[in-house]
Short mmCIF file of C-alpha atoms and ligand atoms in Angstrom, two decimals:
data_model
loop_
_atom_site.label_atom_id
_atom_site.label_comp_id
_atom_site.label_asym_id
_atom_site.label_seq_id
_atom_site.Cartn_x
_atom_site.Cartn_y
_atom_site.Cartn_z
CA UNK A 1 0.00 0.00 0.00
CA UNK A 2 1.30 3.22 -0.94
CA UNK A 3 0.86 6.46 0.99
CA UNK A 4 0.89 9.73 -0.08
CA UNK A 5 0.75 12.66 2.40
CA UNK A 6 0.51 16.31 2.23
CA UNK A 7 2.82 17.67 5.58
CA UNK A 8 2.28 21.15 5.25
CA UNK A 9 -1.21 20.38 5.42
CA UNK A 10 -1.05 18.19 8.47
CA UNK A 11 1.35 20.40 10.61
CA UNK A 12 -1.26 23.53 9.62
CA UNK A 13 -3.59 21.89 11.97
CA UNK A 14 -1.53 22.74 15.27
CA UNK A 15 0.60 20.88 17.81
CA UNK A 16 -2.73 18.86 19.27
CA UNK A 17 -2.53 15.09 18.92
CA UNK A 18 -5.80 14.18 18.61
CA UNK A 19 -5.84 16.93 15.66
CA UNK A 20 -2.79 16.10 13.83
CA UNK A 21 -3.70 12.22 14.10
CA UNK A 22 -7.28 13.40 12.17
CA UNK A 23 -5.60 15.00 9.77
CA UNK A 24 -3.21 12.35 8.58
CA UNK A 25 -6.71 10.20 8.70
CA UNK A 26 -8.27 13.25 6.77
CA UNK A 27 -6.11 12.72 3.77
CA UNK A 28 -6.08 8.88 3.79
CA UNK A 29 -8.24 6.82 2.04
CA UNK A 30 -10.80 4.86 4.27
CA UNK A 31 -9.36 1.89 5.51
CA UNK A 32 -10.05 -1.20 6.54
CA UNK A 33 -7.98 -3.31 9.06
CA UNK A 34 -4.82 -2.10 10.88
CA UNK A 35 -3.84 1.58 9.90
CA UNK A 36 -0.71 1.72 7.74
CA UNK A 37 1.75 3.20 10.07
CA UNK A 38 5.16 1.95 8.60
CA UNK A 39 3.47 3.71 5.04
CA UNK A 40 2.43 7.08 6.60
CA UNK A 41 5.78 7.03 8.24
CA UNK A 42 7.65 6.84 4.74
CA UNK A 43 5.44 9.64 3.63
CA UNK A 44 5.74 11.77 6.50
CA UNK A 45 9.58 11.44 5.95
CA UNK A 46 10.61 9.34 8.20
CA UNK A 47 13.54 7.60 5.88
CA UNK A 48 14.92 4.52 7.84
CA UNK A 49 12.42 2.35 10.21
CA UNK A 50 15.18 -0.30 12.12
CA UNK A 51 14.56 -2.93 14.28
CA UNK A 52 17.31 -4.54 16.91
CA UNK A 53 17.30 -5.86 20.22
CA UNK A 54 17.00 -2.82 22.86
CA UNK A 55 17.10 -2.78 26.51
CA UNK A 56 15.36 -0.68 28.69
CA UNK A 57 14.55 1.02 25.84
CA UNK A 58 11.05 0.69 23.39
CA UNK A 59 11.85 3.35 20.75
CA UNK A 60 14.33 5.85 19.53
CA UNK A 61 14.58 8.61 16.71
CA UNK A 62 16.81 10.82 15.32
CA UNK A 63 16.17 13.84 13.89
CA UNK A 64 16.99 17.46 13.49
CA UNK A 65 15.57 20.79 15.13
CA UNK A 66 13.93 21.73 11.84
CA UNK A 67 12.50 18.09 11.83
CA UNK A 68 13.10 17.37 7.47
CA UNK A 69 14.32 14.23 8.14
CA UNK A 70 14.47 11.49 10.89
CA UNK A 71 15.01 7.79 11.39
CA UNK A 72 13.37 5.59 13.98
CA UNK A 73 14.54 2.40 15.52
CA UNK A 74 12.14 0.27 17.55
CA UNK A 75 12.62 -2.54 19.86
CA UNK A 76 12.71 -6.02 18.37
CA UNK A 77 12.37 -7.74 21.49
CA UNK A 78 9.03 -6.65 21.27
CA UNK A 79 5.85 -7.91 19.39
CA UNK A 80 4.65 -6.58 15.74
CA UNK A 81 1.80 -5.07 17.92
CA UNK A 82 4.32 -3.14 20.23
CA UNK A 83 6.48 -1.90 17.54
CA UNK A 84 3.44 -0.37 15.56
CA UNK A 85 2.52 1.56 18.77
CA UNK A 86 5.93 2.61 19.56
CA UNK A 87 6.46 3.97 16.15
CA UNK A 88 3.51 5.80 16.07
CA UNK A 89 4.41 7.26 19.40
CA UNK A 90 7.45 8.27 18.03
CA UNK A 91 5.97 10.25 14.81
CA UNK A 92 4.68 12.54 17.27
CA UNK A 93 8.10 13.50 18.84
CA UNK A 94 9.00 13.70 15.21
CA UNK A 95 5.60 16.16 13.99
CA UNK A 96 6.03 18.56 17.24
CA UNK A 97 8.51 20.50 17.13
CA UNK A 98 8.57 21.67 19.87
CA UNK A 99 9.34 18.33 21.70
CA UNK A 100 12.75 17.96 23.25
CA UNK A 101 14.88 15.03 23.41
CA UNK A 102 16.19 14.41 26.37
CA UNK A 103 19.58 12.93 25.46
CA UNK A 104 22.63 13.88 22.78
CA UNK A 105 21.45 10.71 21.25
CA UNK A 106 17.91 11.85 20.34
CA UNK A 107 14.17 11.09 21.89
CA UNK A 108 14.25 7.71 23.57
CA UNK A 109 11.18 6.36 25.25
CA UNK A 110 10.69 3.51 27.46
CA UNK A 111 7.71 1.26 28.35
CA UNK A 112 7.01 3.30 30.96
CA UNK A 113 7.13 6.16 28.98
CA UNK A 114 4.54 4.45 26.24
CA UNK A 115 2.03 4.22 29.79
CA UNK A 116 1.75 7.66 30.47
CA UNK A 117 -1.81 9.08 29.28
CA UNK A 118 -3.00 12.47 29.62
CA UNK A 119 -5.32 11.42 32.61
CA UNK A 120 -1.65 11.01 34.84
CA UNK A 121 -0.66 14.17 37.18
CA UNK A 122 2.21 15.44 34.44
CA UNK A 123 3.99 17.49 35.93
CA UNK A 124 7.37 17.69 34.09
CA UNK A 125 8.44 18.38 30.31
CA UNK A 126 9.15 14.76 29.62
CA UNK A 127 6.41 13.31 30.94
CA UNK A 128 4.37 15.81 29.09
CA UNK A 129 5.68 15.40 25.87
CA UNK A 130 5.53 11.54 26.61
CA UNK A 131 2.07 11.57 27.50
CA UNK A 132 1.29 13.43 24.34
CA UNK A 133 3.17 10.90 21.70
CA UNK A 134 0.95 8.58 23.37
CA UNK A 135 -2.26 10.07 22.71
CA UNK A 136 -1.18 10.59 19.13
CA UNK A 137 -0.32 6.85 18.53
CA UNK A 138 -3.67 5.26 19.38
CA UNK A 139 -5.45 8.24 17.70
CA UNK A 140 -3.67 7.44 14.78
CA UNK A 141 -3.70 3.62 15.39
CA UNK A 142 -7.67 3.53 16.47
CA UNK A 143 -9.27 6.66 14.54
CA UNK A 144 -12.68 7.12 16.04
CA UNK A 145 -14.97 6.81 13.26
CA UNK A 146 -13.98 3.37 13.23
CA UNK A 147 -14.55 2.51 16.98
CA UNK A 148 -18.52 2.83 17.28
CA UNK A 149 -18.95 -0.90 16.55
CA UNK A 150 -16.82 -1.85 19.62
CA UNK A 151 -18.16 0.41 22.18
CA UNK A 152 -21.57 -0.50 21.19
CA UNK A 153 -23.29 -3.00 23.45
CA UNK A 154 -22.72 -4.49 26.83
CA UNK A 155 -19.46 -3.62 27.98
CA UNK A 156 -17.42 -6.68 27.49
CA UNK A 157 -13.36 -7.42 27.26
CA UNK A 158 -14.06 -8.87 24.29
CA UNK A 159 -14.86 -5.89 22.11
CA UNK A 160 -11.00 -5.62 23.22
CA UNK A 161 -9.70 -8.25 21.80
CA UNK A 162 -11.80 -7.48 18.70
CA UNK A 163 -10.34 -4.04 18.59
CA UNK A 164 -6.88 -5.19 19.01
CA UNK A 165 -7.54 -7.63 16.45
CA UNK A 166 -8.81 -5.68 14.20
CA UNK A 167 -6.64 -2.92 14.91
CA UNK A 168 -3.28 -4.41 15.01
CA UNK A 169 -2.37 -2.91 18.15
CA UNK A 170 -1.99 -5.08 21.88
CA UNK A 171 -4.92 -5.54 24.14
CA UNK A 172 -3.34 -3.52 26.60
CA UNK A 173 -3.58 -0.49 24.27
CA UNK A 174 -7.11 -1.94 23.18
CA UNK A 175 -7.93 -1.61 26.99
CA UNK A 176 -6.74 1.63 27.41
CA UNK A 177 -8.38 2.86 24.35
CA UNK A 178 -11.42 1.33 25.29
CA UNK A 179 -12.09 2.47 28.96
CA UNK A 180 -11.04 5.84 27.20
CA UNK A 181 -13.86 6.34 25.16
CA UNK A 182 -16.33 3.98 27.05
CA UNK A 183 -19.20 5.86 28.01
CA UNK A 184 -19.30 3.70 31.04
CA UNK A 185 -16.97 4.66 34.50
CA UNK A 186 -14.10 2.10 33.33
CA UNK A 187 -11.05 1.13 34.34
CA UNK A 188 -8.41 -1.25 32.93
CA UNK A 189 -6.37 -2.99 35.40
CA UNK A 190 -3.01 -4.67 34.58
CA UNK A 191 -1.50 -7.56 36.53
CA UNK A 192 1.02 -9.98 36.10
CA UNK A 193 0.88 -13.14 38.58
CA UNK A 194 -2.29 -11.43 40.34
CA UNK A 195 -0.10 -8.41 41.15
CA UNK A 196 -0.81 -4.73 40.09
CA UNK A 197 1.02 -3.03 37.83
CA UNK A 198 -0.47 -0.40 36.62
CA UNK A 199 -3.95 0.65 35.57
CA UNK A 200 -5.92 3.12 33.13
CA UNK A 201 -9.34 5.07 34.39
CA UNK A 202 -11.47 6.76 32.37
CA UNK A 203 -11.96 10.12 32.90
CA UNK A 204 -14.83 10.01 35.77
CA UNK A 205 -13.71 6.68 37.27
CA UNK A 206 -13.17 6.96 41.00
CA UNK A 207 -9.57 7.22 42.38
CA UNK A 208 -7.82 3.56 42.85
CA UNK A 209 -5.88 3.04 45.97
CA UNK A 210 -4.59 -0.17 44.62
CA UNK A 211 -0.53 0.42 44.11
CA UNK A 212 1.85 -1.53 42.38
CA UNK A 213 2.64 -4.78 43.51
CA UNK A 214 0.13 -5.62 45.81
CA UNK A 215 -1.98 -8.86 45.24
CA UNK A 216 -5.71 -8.74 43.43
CA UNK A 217 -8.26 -10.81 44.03
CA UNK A 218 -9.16 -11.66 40.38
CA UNK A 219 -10.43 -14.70 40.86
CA UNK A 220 -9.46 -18.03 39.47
CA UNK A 221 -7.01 -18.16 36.91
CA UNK A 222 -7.54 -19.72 33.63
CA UNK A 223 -5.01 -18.97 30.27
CA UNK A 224 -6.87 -18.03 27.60
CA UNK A 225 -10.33 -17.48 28.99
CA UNK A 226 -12.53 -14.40 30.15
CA UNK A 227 -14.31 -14.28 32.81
CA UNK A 228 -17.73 -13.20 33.39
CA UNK A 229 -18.44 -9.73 35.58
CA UNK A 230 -18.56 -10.03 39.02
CA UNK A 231 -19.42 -7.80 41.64
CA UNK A 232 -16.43 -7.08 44.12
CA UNK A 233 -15.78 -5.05 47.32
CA UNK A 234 -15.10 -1.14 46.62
CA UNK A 235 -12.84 -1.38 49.49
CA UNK A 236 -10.25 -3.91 48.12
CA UNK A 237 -9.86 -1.22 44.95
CA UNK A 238 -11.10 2.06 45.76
CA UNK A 239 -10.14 4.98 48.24
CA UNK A 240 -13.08 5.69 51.21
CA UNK A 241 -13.63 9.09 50.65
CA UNK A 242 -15.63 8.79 47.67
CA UNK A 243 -19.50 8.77 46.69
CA UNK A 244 -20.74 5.36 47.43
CA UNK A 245 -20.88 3.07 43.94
CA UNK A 246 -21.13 -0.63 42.69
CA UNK A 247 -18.04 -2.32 41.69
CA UNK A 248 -17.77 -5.06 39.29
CA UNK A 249 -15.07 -6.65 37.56
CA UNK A 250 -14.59 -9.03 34.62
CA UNK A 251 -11.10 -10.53 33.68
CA UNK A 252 -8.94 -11.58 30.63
CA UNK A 253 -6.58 -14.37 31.60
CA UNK A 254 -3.67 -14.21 29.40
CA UNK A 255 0.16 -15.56 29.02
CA UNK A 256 2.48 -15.56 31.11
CA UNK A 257 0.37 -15.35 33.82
CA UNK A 258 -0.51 -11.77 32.35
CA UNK A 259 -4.06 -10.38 32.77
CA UNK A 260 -6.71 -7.40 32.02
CA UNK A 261 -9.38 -6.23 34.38
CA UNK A 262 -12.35 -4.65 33.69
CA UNK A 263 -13.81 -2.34 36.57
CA UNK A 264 -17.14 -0.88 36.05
CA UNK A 265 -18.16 1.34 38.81
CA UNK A 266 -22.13 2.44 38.80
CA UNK A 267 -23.31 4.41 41.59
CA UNK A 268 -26.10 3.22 43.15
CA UNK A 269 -28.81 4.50 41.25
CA UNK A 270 -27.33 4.72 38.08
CA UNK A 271 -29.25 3.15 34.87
CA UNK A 272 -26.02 3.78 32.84
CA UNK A 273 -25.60 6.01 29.74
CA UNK A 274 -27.10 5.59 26.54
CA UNK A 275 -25.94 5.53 23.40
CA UNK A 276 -26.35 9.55 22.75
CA UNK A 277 -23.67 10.14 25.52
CA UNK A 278 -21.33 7.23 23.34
CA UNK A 279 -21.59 9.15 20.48
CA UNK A 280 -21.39 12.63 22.19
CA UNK A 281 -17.71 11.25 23.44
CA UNK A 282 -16.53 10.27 19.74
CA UNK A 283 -17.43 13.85 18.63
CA UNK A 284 -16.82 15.63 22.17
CA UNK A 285 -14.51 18.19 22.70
CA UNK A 286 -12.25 19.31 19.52
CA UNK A 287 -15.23 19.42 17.22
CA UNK A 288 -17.38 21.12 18.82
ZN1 ZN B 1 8.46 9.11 23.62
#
């Protein structure tokens, strides 16, 4: 597949992710299946995409101030699914310019830094800018005239795996997309062995007091399998202070004794939204 963008036109829009990510869509044909992001980085002159065995390290790229040129190199310790994110992350660093890198050596970004969403306290430059690259990527990797069909229905982990699927990204971006946009209070939990590690709210979920490290109760594991949504104690995942709600939870066992948790908090007398406030989200804030 051959891509042909305009980059004058795309870096007219502004330094917003969400905006620039719509703009590259703008001039794309639509597509089906995973988003050609090795193409639009060719046409967005990007000249060399390399893959090695990194440590500590996801992604790199090189570039100049006046950002004409720049090569990327991504981590090939990690999956297909990885690398597409991380190289979308780092077209961002490459379309702002005024992103910083942080060494001699040019912008390098962990998998922490890949984590960061715009819902984190960000208090520093770096964190920022990371924060930002990472709203770019899955706005570029998941546009949102695409995602109505997954976040349609009852919530369910597997419109996650259909979206990463579909999408070519990992469920744990799928996840974070999805309790993202979810017009449900959802949050996606990450564990490995039953341990936190680190989780993504939506924007009106209440505050988690669960920290890294410390055991869930998720229930009983089984590789491959999701379970269905269970109600659990607010106590074991949320702090006190907060208006009284329903917790329930429904889990995606995966390798490696990996897994995804669903949280759904309702308050008490909450029917749920409807599908206006779904489709309010998709369009909310930049267009209006
Ligand atoms: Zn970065």
């Amino acid at each position: 597949m051959r891509v042909t963008l305009d980059r004058m036109a795309i870096e007219d829009v502004g330094l917003n992710p969400q905006r620039l990510a719509e703009a590259i869509h703008d001039q794309l044909a639509k597509i089906d299946g995973a988003v050609p992001i090795y193409e639009i980085a060719a046409a967005l002159d990007i000249d060399e995409v390399r893959e090695q065995p990194l440590c500590n390290l996801e992604a790199a790229l090189v570039t100049t101030p006046e950002r004409d040129r720049g090569s990327i190199l991504l981590n090939s310790r990690s999956n297909r699914q990885r690398r597409r994110f991380s190289l979308s992350h780092e077209l961002l660093h490459f379309l702002n310019p005024t992103h910083e890198q942080i060494s001699i050596d040019g912008f390098r970004c962990t998998r922490q830094d890949m984590r960061l969403s715009s819902g984190d306290r960000i208090a520093d430059r770096h964190r920022r800018q990371e924060s930002e690259a990472n709203s770019f990527a899955i706005e570029l990797l998941t546009p949102r005239y695409r995602l109505k069909p997954f976040l349609r229905g009852a919530t369910d982990l597997a419109h996650v795996v259909a979206m990463a699927k579909e999408f070519d990204i990992s469920r744990e971006a799928a996840a974070r997309r999805f309790v993202e946009l979810h017009p449900e209070d959802l949050a996606a939990v990450f564990c490995k062995d039953s341990r936190f590690v680190y989780a993504a709210c939506g924007r009106d979920f209440p505050r988690l007091s669960i920290t890294a490290g410390e055991q869930c109760d998720l229930g009983q594991a089984v590789q491959g399998t999701i379970s269905s949504f269970d109600e659990v104690a607010p106590d074991d995942w949320l702090h006190a202070a907060q208006p009284a709600c329903e917790l329930s939870a429904q889990t995606l066992w995966q390798a490696n004794g990996r897994s995804i948790t669903l949280l759904r908090a309702r308050q008490s007398d909450d029917d749920g939204p409807g599908f206006d406030d779904t489709f309010e989200r998709f369009t909310g804030g930049l267009s209006r």
